[in-house]
Structures are given as C-alpha cells and as structure tokens.
Amino acid sequence: MAALDLETLKKELNPEQYRAVTTVDGPILIIAGAGSGKTRVITFRIAHMLDIGIPQSQILALTFTNKAAREMEERIKDLTQKKLQNLTVSTFHAFGVKILRQEITALGWRENFSIYDETDRNSLIKETGRELGFTADNLDVYKIGNLFSNIKCGRKTWNGENDMYKQLYEGYQAGLKLYNAVDFDDLIVLPIKLFRENPEILQKYRSRFKYIMIDEFQDTSHQQYEFMHLLADKNVAVVGDDDQSIYSWRGADYQNIVNFEKDFPGMQEIRLEQNYRSTETILAAANGVISHNTNRKEKKLWSGNDSGKPIEIFMPDNETDEASFIAESIQGIAMEEKLKYDQFGVLMRANTQSRPIEEAFLEANIPYTMSGGTSFFQRKEIKDVISYLRVIANHDDDVNLIRIINVPRRGIGRATLEIFNDYALQNHCSLWTAITDLMAMPDGVLSDKTKLLIQEFLDIIEGNTSMISGKGLSKKVRNLVEEINYWDYLISDNPKSEKAARFKYLNIEHLIQSIETWENNPDNYDANLYNYLNRITLLSRDDGDDENNLGKVNLMTIHASKGLEFPVVFIAGAEDGLIPHARSIEDGEGNVEEERRLFYVAITRARDKLFISSCQKRRKMQATVECTPSRFLDEIPPNLVEYHEPSQVVSDDKAQDILARMAEMFKAPEDQI
C-alpha cells in the first residue's frame, strides 16, 4: 500500500476507525466490539504513526499471545513495506523478559537467568517442602503453586488460612534466586519492582517508549495495568471490550477500563460498533444475551451483512447423540457448501466435554485439532531434551539438573543426590557447584565408580557448551540426543511397545526440525540457545503454532476461541451447570455475568451459521443426570431461533409400518422390470 495519507485512510476505514487511527497524541480508550476490525485499527494506527514521522523505536505495542503479536507485526510490515527492526510488538511477558535481560543484575540476579515453567516451579516447591519437613499430604503442588502466584501478584494476602505456607513461599523465592531463575509471574512482577526501586531505569524506558498501545485491555491484570501505568506518560492508547472480559480467574480485571479513565485525565473514548464478521441474526442474538449484564459500557453491535440463517438449537437426548449430530452436520455442510474442515469451530465450556465429540469425529473420519490438550513442550521426552539445553545454558539450574542427572539412567542413585543436596544446603550454593566441589575432594566422600559416572555427565554438559552461541543449534541438539543414547533409553523405558518409543523419538525429531526452522528464519537475528529457551518457555505458556492444522475441524474451549472466527460454529453443552458453570451459579450474579460474557464470545465467533446443542441428559461420573437448558438460551430473542426437538422413539409396530411404506415407495412397477 502507498503512503497512508489521510485520504487513503478515509477510504480504508469507517469514521470511528478513522478517528481511532488518526488520534495519536494523548490518552485514548478504544472500545472495540467483537468483529469490529480491532486488529486493523491497531495496525493502521501504528503504520500511520510511522508515516507521520514517529520513530519506530519510540512505539511499544503489547498484547497477550505470541500468535497475536506475530500477526500484528506481520500486518504492519505488509502495510508499510518496511522491515521495522526497531519496532517493539510483544506480549507483556516477552517484554518483561526483554527488560530483565538488560537490568536484572540491579535486583541481585546474574545475567542469563532461567525462566521456570509450571513443571519446574512444582519441582522447586516439592524440593523446598521436603527441606522444610512438609509431608506429602501437605504438598498439593498445584494448589500451593496457585497460592504462590496469587500472593506474588497481589491477588491474595497471607492470612490464618494460608499462613502455614509462608515459610515455604520464602524458601521457594530464595530457591529461585539461588538457582538464578525466575518464574512466569516474575516476568511482570520483577520489572515493576525494578522500576519502583530504580527511578533512573524507569526513566530510561519512559524516554524510549513515548507511544504505547495495549491490545485486549479488558484482559489486563492489576500487575499488568501497573506495569503499563509506570511506563506510560500521556500518549497511551488502550483497545478492549468489557463484554469480552472472560479471564478473571487468571487475574484479569475489566475494571482497569474504569481505572484508565481516572488515571489518565483528558482521555478520549471511541466506540467501534460496526461488526464486519457476523450476520445481523447472530449479532442480534449476541446483543440480546449481553444486554442482561448490568456492569458494562452500553454498546450495540450492528452489521452491514445480510440477516442470515436463524440460529438452530438442538436438544439431543445425551452427549453421544449430541456428538453424532455435530459430526453429521459438519460432514453435510462441508459437502453441500464446499467448505473445508478448518472453517468449522466446535466450542465447549470445559475440556471434559471433548471425549464423545472426538470419538464421533474419529468414527466419521473427520480430521480435527484440539486446543487445550497436553502441550508439545510438556511431553516427557521433550522436557528431557530441553532440560539438557537449560543446564547447558545455566549450570546452576538445579530443577533441570535433577531431572536429567540420571536420565538416561547412568547409575547415579538417590544416596549420591542426597550428598550433593546436603552439601549445597550447607554451603548455600547450587547443585552444580556442590558436584564440582565434591568431585575435587580426595577424601573419599564419593567412590571412584560414582566419580566416573558423574564425570561422564559433566563431560556431556561441558562438551556441549558450544551450542550457547554460534550457528548450527539444531545439528548440535541432534548430536546431543545421540550422545546420550536417548533412543536406547526409550526402548528400555517402553519394553512392551517399540511403537511408543518410536512415537516419542519422532517427537524429538519434530523438536529438532522446529529448532532448525527457527534458526533459519531470516527475521531471527540472534539464534542462540538463550533466546531459543526463552522463546519456548513463553510459547508453550500461552499458545502453540497451529500452522499444520489447515483442513481440520477446530475443537476447543470457548476461552481458547477468543480472537478467532469461523463461518460455521457449534456451541456444545448449552446447559445450566456447564454454561453458566455450576461454580459461578453458586458464587452469585457477578460470576454469572462473566459466564454470560463467555457465552457472548462463543456466539460472536460465528460468521454465517450458528448451531447450539443442549442435552436432555448427560453422564457425570458413574451416573446419568437430567439437564436443564442454559438460562442464556432464553435471552436470545425468540424470533432469531429455530428449535429442533429430538426424534421420538417409535414403537415396533410403527417402525414396521414405516419400513413397509418405504419398501412400497422404492418398489419398481412390474411393467418396468
């Protein structure tokens, strides 16, 4: 596209979009309804800022997923036809990493810290708990991990209920620092601490980033809001929709929209209400539902598209019938309307609904991809290889060192590990330092045989440090996998199934291929091991690559569908207890309002056709329970809906009669034989 002069912008944008794009100075709140061209506005706005002479290095655009950040950056590059190497388009957490890479020594960490994912965090909690004498019964690491996250991010405080874990929390924090590591929450919490305690560092970043844009602002947490508030001077634009705030359980608070109005006086508000995605029928249904929420900014989506087909609501007998209905409908529509499978979205409130749907898809040979399953990077074989890479990059990473010191098995037992652990505790050092110190001692703490085994392991780690910098990372990783004989380990670990071992080894091959693709990307200017490890920690946290899912039905939770759209959408399980979820009904109207926003998000994913199913019965645990249709179905204006009752079971006599009449219909007349 040519330079984005004002006349070009007027042709490309509607009046509200134009105003949002060309209002560059001062604080601005853009309320962007579902399908209203939000990403288009953000990308045009940044392109326009560049066009009027604002240096790219002064612009910071923050969003929530790597996928959204990539898409935004690519669209700006397409629009401007520039490389934009100094433009920062990033997730909040990746931007936090960027700051900490430069400044973390001011907080007492060393450079090249590790970022712990949930598995690493849980290992450290367990290890710290054992040191403090916690019993296994008192170490529910999932529950404790959530508590620590809530304490760290200020969502909870210490009280009589949770005080028993305070010492464990302090030990966990000390462990992170000892191992020169940070957890995922630290990627926001530590930059805030850094800015508060070091005004000169804050000033450096405020002077650099003079224009800030925040996408999906309704999903920001208190911490992310504070991060932005510290950085922003006055030229800050936030884009969001309070009707799509569905992450309160993750700390998001759409009240940040209200806070923004208070904290940035003189703020201008612009509302984008024209929807470019859905038919009028689908939008009228969405408006009808969301209007029942009281705590929201009044807005009404409208569409220039035609009215479209009515919303079809089915009441199958049970979840098996529901799954069959979805599979058969997808096959029929795909054939009749020549749609590809990836143009269908099947949305569920909970992952537990997926099994019968997956079985129906498998039976019907419908290819599908499911969001929310086990992440590729959480598979054991992948975590093992990555743990080697993490220890090569940071020898003081105790959690990953413990994971691999005896994987593949090399005869280093628990008693030996306890010796290392005791020494590390007594000398306030990392395990790596403990191992190297004890290896150097001649007094027989370690047997000669143990020393040989340990030395083999140390040689592997030290012998691969060349992968930290320089080229050929994927080749070096392949050599490492061969050096540790990981294939033999998989065979011994899966003695009854060579097929399982082969599948796991193939996953490692996929990992190596992905490293090769990453390091050969011309936009990747610094393909070193540290950058790769930070990338996969962030990637596996919020979204994986979905480039290979073309031609597959998208089966996902409603939460995972946010930001996506499909020509045809099925919402499965529209029943009270599922949506709204039973917990939210118990917790009161505020939580039901969030569930209504979730249902609104589900409806507005559909472009042309929307099918909703509500089972009459559903199997829960070992019992079959009667279901009540979701209260949200009654909030859809009745003139927009077509209800389909389930087929009635017929008597044997009636069935015989129907079959006889069908046979008569298809019987050829005698004079044609």
XYZ file of C-alpha atoms in Angstrom:
673
model
C 0.000 0.000 0.000
C 1.149 3.541 -0.727
C 1.837 6.106 1.984
C -1.092 6.305 4.350
C -2.218 9.863 3.668
C -5.481 10.991 5.252
C -7.486 10.484 2.040
C -6.313 6.853 1.794
C -7.228 6.287 5.439
C -10.720 7.740 4.895
C -11.303 5.274 2.037
C -9.990 2.292 4.015
C -11.720 2.922 7.359
C -15.154 3.769 8.713
C -15.481 7.150 10.546
C -14.906 5.735 14.068
C -11.942 3.643 12.897
C -10.501 6.699 11.142
C -10.745 8.748 14.333
C -9.090 5.962 16.376
C -6.244 5.675 13.842
C -5.528 9.392 13.493
C -5.809 10.343 17.205
C -2.152 9.890 18.098
C -1.481 12.284 20.994
C -2.893 11.954 24.484
C -4.676 9.071 26.216
C -7.326 7.244 24.178
C -9.711 4.403 25.067
C -10.948 2.422 22.056
C -13.952 0.240 22.920
C -13.814 -2.352 20.128
C -16.830 -4.662 19.892
C -16.442 -8.231 18.614
C -15.541 -8.342 14.905
C -15.257 -4.540 14.635
C -11.826 -4.532 12.959
C -9.773 -4.054 16.119
C -6.525 -5.515 14.732
C -6.981 -3.477 11.549
C -7.287 -0.292 13.639
C -4.170 -1.109 15.682
C -2.055 -1.940 12.623
C -3.258 1.103 10.642
C -2.672 3.308 13.698
C 0.955 2.171 14.055
C 1.525 2.477 10.289
C 0.059 5.999 10.396
C 2.326 6.948 13.334
C 5.361 5.772 11.358
C 4.083 7.655 8.304
C 3.897 10.975 10.191
C 7.497 10.621 11.347
C 7.336 8.980 14.772
C 10.478 6.790 15.087
C 9.676 3.073 15.281
C 11.908 2.742 18.358
C 9.527 5.015 20.306
C 6.482 2.747 19.724
C 5.578 -0.135 22.049
C 2.582 -2.392 21.277
C 1.657 -5.003 23.884
C -0.774 -7.910 23.534
C -1.428 -11.273 25.189
C -0.373 -14.133 22.922
C 2.659 -14.745 20.759
C 0.320 -15.507 17.875
C -1.431 -12.116 18.170
C 1.925 -10.312 18.428
C 3.268 -12.125 15.341
C 0.140 -11.419 13.330
C 0.167 -7.743 14.308
C 3.836 -7.332 13.379
C 3.379 -9.082 10.018
C 0.363 -6.925 9.142
C 2.247 -3.706 9.961
C 5.177 -4.866 7.796
C 2.780 -5.678 4.927
C 1.133 -2.286 5.287
C 4.347 -0.240 5.428
C 6.584 -2.483 3.277
C 9.377 -1.857 5.817
C 11.481 -4.272 7.875
C 10.770 -2.424 11.159
C 13.648 -3.941 13.130
C 13.312 -1.316 15.898
C 9.551 -1.592 16.396
C 8.536 -3.437 19.585
C 5.403 -5.569 19.197
C 5.359 -8.044 22.034
C 3.412 -9.924 24.679
C 3.538 -8.435 28.181
C 5.648 -11.351 29.380
C 8.108 -11.286 26.462
C 8.568 -7.536 27.034
C 9.202 -8.281 30.720
C 11.910 -10.756 29.660
C 13.469 -8.078 27.435
C 13.721 -5.632 30.348
C 15.054 -8.252 32.775
C 17.690 -9.414 30.254
C 19.098 -5.877 30.365
C 18.527 -4.925 34.001
C 18.100 -7.963 36.291
C 21.529 -7.568 37.904
C 20.099 -4.475 39.663
C 17.814 -6.894 41.560
C 20.611 -9.293 42.554
C 20.226 -11.987 39.861
C 23.020 -12.896 37.456
C 22.681 -12.491 33.686
C 21.355 -15.400 31.592
C 18.747 -16.423 34.159
C 16.369 -19.334 33.505
C 12.602 -18.971 33.225
C 10.802 -21.735 35.125
C 7.599 -23.128 33.661
C 4.885 -24.739 35.780
C 6.607 -28.132 35.923
C 9.897 -26.580 37.075
C 8.011 -24.448 39.623
C 6.294 -27.535 41.025
C 9.627 -29.375 41.313
C 11.128 -26.482 43.270
C 8.068 -26.317 45.577
C 8.416 -30.067 46.256
C 12.147 -29.797 46.886
C 11.717 -26.795 49.220
C 8.841 -28.542 51.008
C 10.942 -31.643 51.644
C 13.740 -29.487 53.075
C 11.240 -27.841 55.453
C 9.777 -31.166 56.554
C 6.389 -30.914 54.825
C 4.678 -34.288 54.447
C 3.469 -35.451 51.030
C -0.132 -34.899 52.240
C 0.585 -31.207 52.839
C 2.251 -30.700 49.462
C -0.543 -30.252 46.926
C 1.794 -28.514 44.473
C -0.998 -27.401 42.133
C -2.890 -25.684 44.952
C 0.312 -24.257 46.502
C 1.548 -23.048 43.100
C -1.724 -21.157 42.560
C -1.485 -19.665 46.064
C 2.103 -18.507 45.431
C 1.065 -16.956 42.118
C -1.832 -15.127 43.818
C 0.408 -13.897 46.672
C 3.128 -12.747 44.275
C 0.677 -10.881 42.048
C -1.190 -9.284 44.963
C -4.459 -11.145 44.360
C -4.261 -12.706 47.852
C -2.548 -11.872 51.150
C -1.254 -14.064 53.970
C -3.962 -14.928 56.498
C -4.888 -17.582 59.061
C -5.984 -19.931 56.274
C -2.729 -19.978 54.315
C -0.039 -18.859 56.836
C 1.261 -22.433 57.072
C 2.753 -21.970 53.578
C 4.503 -18.641 54.245
C 7.876 -20.191 55.112
C 7.560 -22.484 52.091
C 6.937 -19.425 49.896
C 10.020 -17.664 51.287
C 12.087 -20.824 50.703
C 10.713 -21.083 47.153
C 11.642 -17.446 46.447
C 15.142 -17.989 47.883
C 15.475 -21.126 45.749
C 14.623 -19.204 42.575
C 17.351 -16.673 43.343
C 19.866 -19.381 44.286
C 19.263 -21.191 41.003
C 19.359 -17.880 39.094
C 15.822 -18.437 37.870
C 12.516 -16.569 37.692
C 9.003 -17.931 37.346
C 6.355 -16.763 34.904
C 4.748 -14.274 37.317
C 8.176 -12.688 37.884
C 8.233 -11.558 34.251
C 5.719 -8.851 35.230
C 6.348 -8.549 38.992
C 10.143 -8.057 38.763
C 10.090 -5.277 36.121
C 7.603 -3.391 38.371
C 9.947 -3.865 41.346
C 12.878 -2.789 39.177
C 11.071 0.407 38.064
C 9.933 1.277 41.591
C 13.359 0.796 43.165
C 15.410 2.289 40.322
C 13.856 5.554 39.051
C 16.749 6.060 36.625
C 15.994 2.708 34.918
C 12.293 3.604 34.702
C 13.163 6.970 33.184
C 15.336 5.262 30.557
C 12.362 3.181 29.333
C 9.853 6.051 29.606
C 12.164 8.206 27.482
C 12.455 5.483 24.884
C 8.813 4.336 24.590
C 6.845 7.550 24.132
C 3.866 5.921 22.380
C 2.266 2.865 23.968
C -0.609 0.699 22.713
C -2.277 -2.092 24.692
C -4.440 -4.688 22.934
C -7.162 -6.745 24.724
C -7.073 -4.218 27.555
C -10.023 -5.840 29.358
C -7.776 -8.877 29.972
C -5.046 -6.962 31.814
C -4.409 -7.863 35.444
C -3.708 -5.330 38.223
C 0.015 -6.053 37.769
C -0.049 -5.551 34.001
C -2.022 -2.332 34.463
C 0.579 -1.080 36.954
C 3.400 -2.082 34.579
C 1.749 -0.022 31.815
C 0.916 2.882 34.168
C 4.538 3.176 35.310
C 5.810 3.181 31.715
C 3.188 5.412 30.090
C 3.469 9.180 30.064
C 0.413 10.520 28.243
C 0.472 9.081 24.711
C -1.164 5.766 25.504
C -3.946 4.010 23.580
C -5.771 1.033 25.046
C -8.096 -1.172 22.996
C -10.612 -3.504 24.581
C -14.170 -4.670 25.079
C -15.596 -5.130 28.570
C -18.177 -7.539 27.092
C -15.341 -9.951 26.246
C -13.654 -9.957 29.669
C -13.509 -13.690 30.466
C -10.265 -14.173 32.390
C -10.993 -13.046 35.971
C -9.779 -16.489 37.154
C -6.382 -15.576 35.672
C -6.304 -12.189 37.422
C -7.808 -10.096 34.604
C -9.939 -7.166 35.741
C -12.080 -5.242 33.265
C -12.351 -2.529 35.967
C -8.970 -1.446 34.575
C -11.032 0.330 31.908
C -12.581 2.432 34.710
C -9.130 2.916 36.313
C -7.762 4.135 32.991
C -10.440 6.851 32.815
C -9.435 8.036 36.314
C -5.655 7.782 35.920
C -5.409 9.490 32.530
C -7.393 12.752 32.652
C -8.429 14.194 29.300
C -8.902 10.691 27.892
C -10.884 10.394 24.650
C -13.244 7.434 24.175
C -14.033 5.977 20.745
C -16.502 3.133 20.214
C -16.222 0.685 17.317
C -19.672 -0.894 16.957
C -19.836 -1.897 13.295
C -19.206 -5.627 13.057
C -17.593 -6.947 9.844
C -17.774 -10.635 10.807
C -21.270 -11.909 11.526
C -24.776 -11.829 10.101
C -27.377 -9.493 11.633
C -29.136 -12.520 13.189
C -26.003 -13.649 15.044
C -25.300 -10.087 16.253
C -28.881 -9.550 17.394
C -28.623 -12.797 19.391
C -25.324 -11.675 20.960
C -26.771 -8.227 21.802
C -29.868 -9.866 23.298
C -27.768 -12.035 25.625
C -25.171 -9.463 26.748
C -27.796 -6.774 27.429
C -28.740 -8.790 30.556
C -25.379 -7.842 32.131
C -25.646 -4.712 34.279
C -21.982 -3.830 34.819
C -20.928 -2.849 31.290
C -20.464 0.022 28.848
C -23.616 0.341 26.746
C -22.998 -0.555 23.108
C -24.850 -2.284 20.310
C -23.088 -4.157 17.548
C -24.555 -3.781 14.080
C -23.633 -5.302 10.750
C -23.700 -4.313 7.132
C -24.109 -8.010 6.282
C -27.486 -9.607 5.497
C -29.739 -11.086 8.173
C -28.564 -14.669 7.510
C -30.000 -18.002 8.671
C -31.771 -18.410 12.026
C -29.778 -19.810 14.947
C -30.569 -23.507 15.242
C -30.941 -25.001 18.718
C -30.940 -28.797 19.096
C -31.983 -30.761 22.177
C -30.301 -34.183 21.770
C -31.037 -36.966 24.249
C -27.452 -37.236 25.563
C -23.836 -36.335 24.812
C -23.407 -39.288 22.404
C -26.351 -38.080 20.304
C -25.012 -34.526 20.555
C -21.624 -35.641 19.224
C -23.233 -37.584 16.358
C -25.356 -34.553 15.454
C -22.260 -32.307 15.341
C -20.208 -34.785 13.268
C -23.038 -35.478 10.788
C -23.868 -31.764 10.438
C -20.239 -30.890 9.710
C -19.996 -33.607 7.043
C -23.271 -32.492 5.427
C -22.486 -28.755 5.416
C -18.903 -29.340 4.209
C -20.218 -31.353 1.272
C -23.180 -29.129 0.369
C -21.395 -25.799 0.701
C -17.892 -26.947 -0.291
C -16.373 -25.762 2.997
C -13.027 -27.003 4.310
C -12.982 -28.614 7.735
C -10.949 -25.754 9.212
C -13.921 -23.449 8.580
C -15.817 -25.146 11.417
C -15.428 -24.320 15.107
C -16.823 -26.588 17.834
C -16.804 -24.782 21.182
C -17.149 -26.272 24.668
C -17.243 -24.720 28.127
C -14.988 -27.468 29.545
C -12.382 -29.871 28.144
C -14.261 -32.756 29.779
C -16.922 -32.438 27.062
C -14.490 -33.393 24.305
C -14.297 -37.189 24.570
C -17.633 -38.143 22.892
C -17.106 -35.448 20.229
C -13.591 -36.727 19.493
C -14.913 -40.281 19.259
C -17.649 -39.185 16.821
C -15.047 -37.359 14.688
C -12.752 -40.389 14.665
C -15.626 -42.674 13.691
C -16.675 -40.321 10.883
C -13.053 -39.808 9.708
C -13.294 -36.068 10.380
C -9.812 -34.619 10.981
C -9.719 -32.261 13.964
C -7.336 -30.347 16.165
C -7.988 -29.753 19.831
C -6.835 -26.709 21.771
C -6.100 -27.259 25.426
C -4.542 -30.756 25.328
C -1.045 -31.572 26.566
C 1.369 -29.033 25.175
C 4.048 -30.469 22.910
C 6.657 -28.909 25.176
C 5.194 -30.650 28.243
C 5.747 -34.175 26.866
C 8.337 -36.046 28.940
C 10.741 -36.770 26.103
C 10.691 -33.117 25.009
C 11.150 -31.853 28.576
C 14.143 -34.206 28.996
C 15.931 -32.810 25.942
C 15.067 -29.231 26.856
C 16.293 -29.824 30.434
C 19.702 -30.745 28.975
C 19.653 -27.497 26.986
C 18.665 -25.493 30.080
C 21.528 -26.961 32.146
C 23.990 -26.357 29.308
C 22.791 -22.720 29.221
C 22.698 -22.317 33.014
C 24.661 -24.860 35.087
C 23.023 -23.507 38.270
C 19.526 -24.560 37.183
C 19.001 -27.192 39.892
C 15.484 -28.260 38.907
C 16.539 -29.283 35.402
C 19.863 -30.696 36.628
C 17.999 -33.040 38.994
C 15.685 -34.045 36.138
C 18.481 -35.227 33.842
C 21.407 -36.274 36.037
C 20.105 -39.845 35.831
C 18.171 -39.624 32.520
C 19.036 -41.773 30.659
C 19.831 -43.952 33.681
C 23.528 -43.870 34.412
C 23.667 -45.349 37.933
C 23.623 -42.115 39.933
C 21.315 -43.038 42.803
C 19.313 -41.150 45.399
C 22.022 -41.530 48.087
C 24.504 -39.704 45.841
C 21.980 -36.953 45.127
C 21.396 -36.516 48.865
C 25.143 -35.990 49.382
C 25.112 -33.248 46.720
C 21.938 -31.713 48.130
C 23.255 -31.640 51.729
C 26.495 -30.015 50.582
C 24.566 -27.404 48.543
C 22.366 -26.568 51.555
C 25.278 -26.293 53.979
C 27.319 -24.127 51.614
C 24.429 -22.069 50.162
C 25.437 -22.981 46.635
C 23.862 -24.575 43.597
C 23.944 -28.330 42.968
C 26.396 -27.895 40.106
C 28.852 -26.141 42.430
C 28.311 -28.871 45.041
C 29.042 -31.602 42.473
C 32.220 -29.956 41.141
C 33.484 -29.222 44.695
C 32.888 -32.809 45.866
C 34.438 -34.233 42.694
C 37.624 -32.299 43.515
C 37.831 -33.659 47.092
C 40.241 -36.577 47.539
C 38.842 -37.769 50.908
C 36.541 -40.460 49.555
C 33.126 -38.804 50.019
C 32.351 -40.180 46.557
C 33.501 -43.621 45.434
C 35.762 -43.904 42.390
C 32.928 -45.610 40.473
C 30.486 -42.770 41.289
C 33.108 -40.196 40.280
C 33.462 -41.886 36.877
C 29.692 -41.824 36.326
C 29.430 -38.181 37.421
C 32.382 -37.186 35.235
C 30.655 -38.681 32.176
C 27.631 -36.486 32.890
C 29.743 -33.352 33.487
C 31.649 -34.012 30.247
C 28.373 -34.162 28.298
C 27.253 -30.790 29.695
C 30.634 -29.069 29.345
C 31.256 -30.688 25.964
C 28.116 -29.083 24.521
C 28.586 -25.506 25.685
C 29.474 -24.547 22.100
C 25.722 -24.538 21.385
C 25.292 -21.461 23.628
C 26.498 -19.202 20.864
C 27.239 -19.603 17.188
C 25.373 -21.398 14.424
C 24.072 -24.924 13.915
C 21.993 -25.279 17.096
C 19.662 -27.944 15.640
C 22.593 -30.084 14.470
C 24.226 -29.833 17.903
C 20.976 -30.842 19.619
C 20.679 -33.897 17.343
C 24.277 -34.849 18.218
C 23.480 -34.441 21.931
C 20.438 -36.764 21.672
C 22.660 -39.380 20.000
C 25.472 -38.853 22.521
C 23.203 -39.625 25.499
C 21.726 -42.692 23.685
C 18.199 -41.440 24.216
C 16.765 -43.972 21.738
C 18.108 -46.896 23.830
C 16.600 -45.233 26.920
C 13.170 -45.012 25.225
C 13.345 -48.688 24.234
C 14.216 -49.725 27.812
C 11.507 -47.417 29.191
C 8.845 -48.855 26.834
C 9.770 -52.567 26.818
C 6.339 -53.702 25.611
C 5.921 -51.147 22.830
C 8.622 -50.206 20.367
C 5.871 -48.230 18.594
C 5.502 -45.968 21.669
C 9.269 -45.480 21.805
C 9.316 -44.616 18.094
C 6.467 -42.117 18.552
C 8.369 -40.381 21.383
C 11.594 -40.320 19.357
C 9.663 -38.842 16.421
C 8.532 -36.043 18.755
C 12.198 -35.270 19.457
C 12.814 -35.193 15.708
C 9.941 -32.694 15.365
C 11.588 -30.593 18.101
C 14.922 -30.585 16.261
C 13.193 -29.667 12.983
C 11.405 -26.783 14.719
C 14.769 -25.519 16.068
C 16.165 -25.699 12.531
C 13.207 -23.726 11.129
C 13.588 -21.137 13.899
C 17.332 -20.628 13.461
C 16.995 -20.376 9.654
C 14.294 -17.698 9.844
C 15.817 -14.581 8.189
C 13.971 -12.355 10.716
C 15.745 -14.123 13.578
C 18.844 -12.016 14.068
C 20.293 -13.782 17.097
C 19.560 -17.525 17.019
C 21.392 -18.514 20.187
C 20.467 -21.064 22.834
C 19.353 -18.485 25.434
C 16.909 -16.880 23.026
C 15.563 -20.262 21.950
C 14.939 -21.387 25.540
C 13.173 -18.141 26.449
C 11.077 -18.393 23.278
C 9.800 -21.905 24.000
C 9.044 -21.105 27.643
C 6.816 -18.237 26.509
C 5.417 -20.172 23.529
C 4.386 -23.235 25.495
C 2.753 -20.997 28.082
C 0.023 -19.411 26.020
C -0.293 -20.765 22.521
C 1.397 -23.222 20.222
C 1.931 -22.934 16.483
C -1.138 -24.036 14.583
C 0.220 -23.791 11.065
C -0.307 -27.512 10.399
C -3.975 -27.514 11.346
C -5.388 -26.428 7.995
C -8.144 -28.729 6.934
C -9.045 -29.808 10.468
C -12.147 -29.001 12.483
C -11.285 -26.711 15.393
C -12.428 -28.345 18.638
C -11.726 -26.026 21.557
C -12.880 -24.453 24.776
C -14.680 -21.124 24.473
C -11.758 -19.484 26.293
C -9.360 -20.789 23.627
C -11.610 -19.487 20.816
C -11.319 -15.821 21.781
C -9.973 -13.755 18.881
C -10.880 -16.440 16.321
C -13.770 -16.673 13.874
C -15.319 -19.456 11.774
C -18.011 -19.483 9.076
C -19.851 -22.224 10.995
C -19.851 -22.582 14.794
C -21.304 -25.252 17.081
C -21.700 -24.465 20.787
C -21.952 -27.801 22.618
C -23.446 -28.338 26.066
C -25.528 -25.148 26.498
C -26.847 -26.380 29.841
C -27.069 -24.849 33.303
C -24.133 -26.249 35.271
C -21.901 -26.159 32.170
C -22.596 -22.631 30.939
C -23.180 -20.904 33.259
C -20.792 -23.177 35.143
C -22.098 -24.689 38.388
C -19.405 -22.864 40.406
C -20.419 -19.466 39.041
C -24.107 -20.111 39.869
C -23.078 -20.845 43.469
C -20.805 -17.780 43.644
C -23.536 -15.317 42.656
C -24.578 -12.891 39.940
C -21.129 -11.325 39.346
C -19.740 -14.684 38.285
C -22.823 -15.451 36.188
C -22.138 -12.151 34.353
C -18.673 -13.433 33.421
C -20.224 -16.693 32.166
C -22.667 -14.601 30.091
C -19.688 -12.740 28.597
C -18.193 -16.145 27.784
C -21.397 -17.197 26.007
C -21.362 -13.853 24.146
C -17.783 -14.579 22.999
C -18.912 -18.019 21.780
C -21.846 -16.589 19.762
C -19.693 -13.875 18.157
C -17.141 -16.401 16.837
C -19.721 -17.364 14.151
C -19.762 -15.601 10.792
C -22.621 -17.247 8.868
C -24.195 -20.116 10.802
C -24.585 -20.914 14.489
C -25.781 -24.221 15.954
C -26.302 -24.662 19.700
C -26.936 -28.016 21.383
C -28.317 -28.647 24.865
C -28.532 -32.261 26.074
C -31.538 -33.557 27.976
C -29.336 -35.984 29.926
C -25.578 -36.147 30.485
C -23.322 -38.719 32.095
C -21.469 -37.376 35.136
C -19.012 -39.699 36.871
C -20.877 -43.049 37.056
C -24.417 -41.578 36.934
C -26.709 -40.135 34.260
C -28.279 -36.823 35.296
C -31.152 -34.772 33.873
C -30.022 -31.459 32.341
C -31.693 -28.046 32.254
C -31.160 -25.872 29.144
C -28.854 -22.906 29.785
C -30.673 -19.811 31.064
C -28.766 -17.885 28.362
C -30.813 -19.588 25.625
C -33.951 -17.797 26.878
C -32.088 -14.473 26.498
C -31.762 -14.907 22.725
C -34.741 -13.120 21.092
C -37.159 -15.932 20.083
C -37.675 -14.600 16.530
C -33.996 -15.408 15.783
C -34.164 -19.052 16.816
C -35.303 -22.333 15.288
C -35.702 -25.124 17.868
C -35.336 -28.785 16.859
C -36.856 -31.368 19.146
C -35.095 -34.744 19.308
C -36.514 -37.577 17.236
C -39.166 -39.512 19.148
C -38.618 -43.229 19.699
C -41.309 -45.149 17.741
C -42.980 -48.425 18.680
C -42.056 -51.693 16.916
C -45.441 -51.748 15.092
C -44.975 -48.154 13.884
C -41.414 -48.958 12.752
C -42.662 -51.982 10.728
C -45.322 -49.774 9.138
C -42.739 -47.104 8.157
C -40.423 -49.746 6.672
C -43.304 -51.298 4.669
C -44.278 -47.891 3.251
C -40.610 -47.137 2.348
C -40.339 -50.518 0.595
C -43.515 -49.713 -1.354
C -42.100 -46.350 -2.438
C -38.900 -47.876 -3.820
C -40.557 -50.917 -5.420
C -40.278 -50.798 -9.212
C -43.575 -51.132 -11.164
C -43.930 -54.546 -12.847
C -44.129 -53.101 -16.344
C -40.603 -51.614 -15.850
C -38.989 -54.922 -14.916
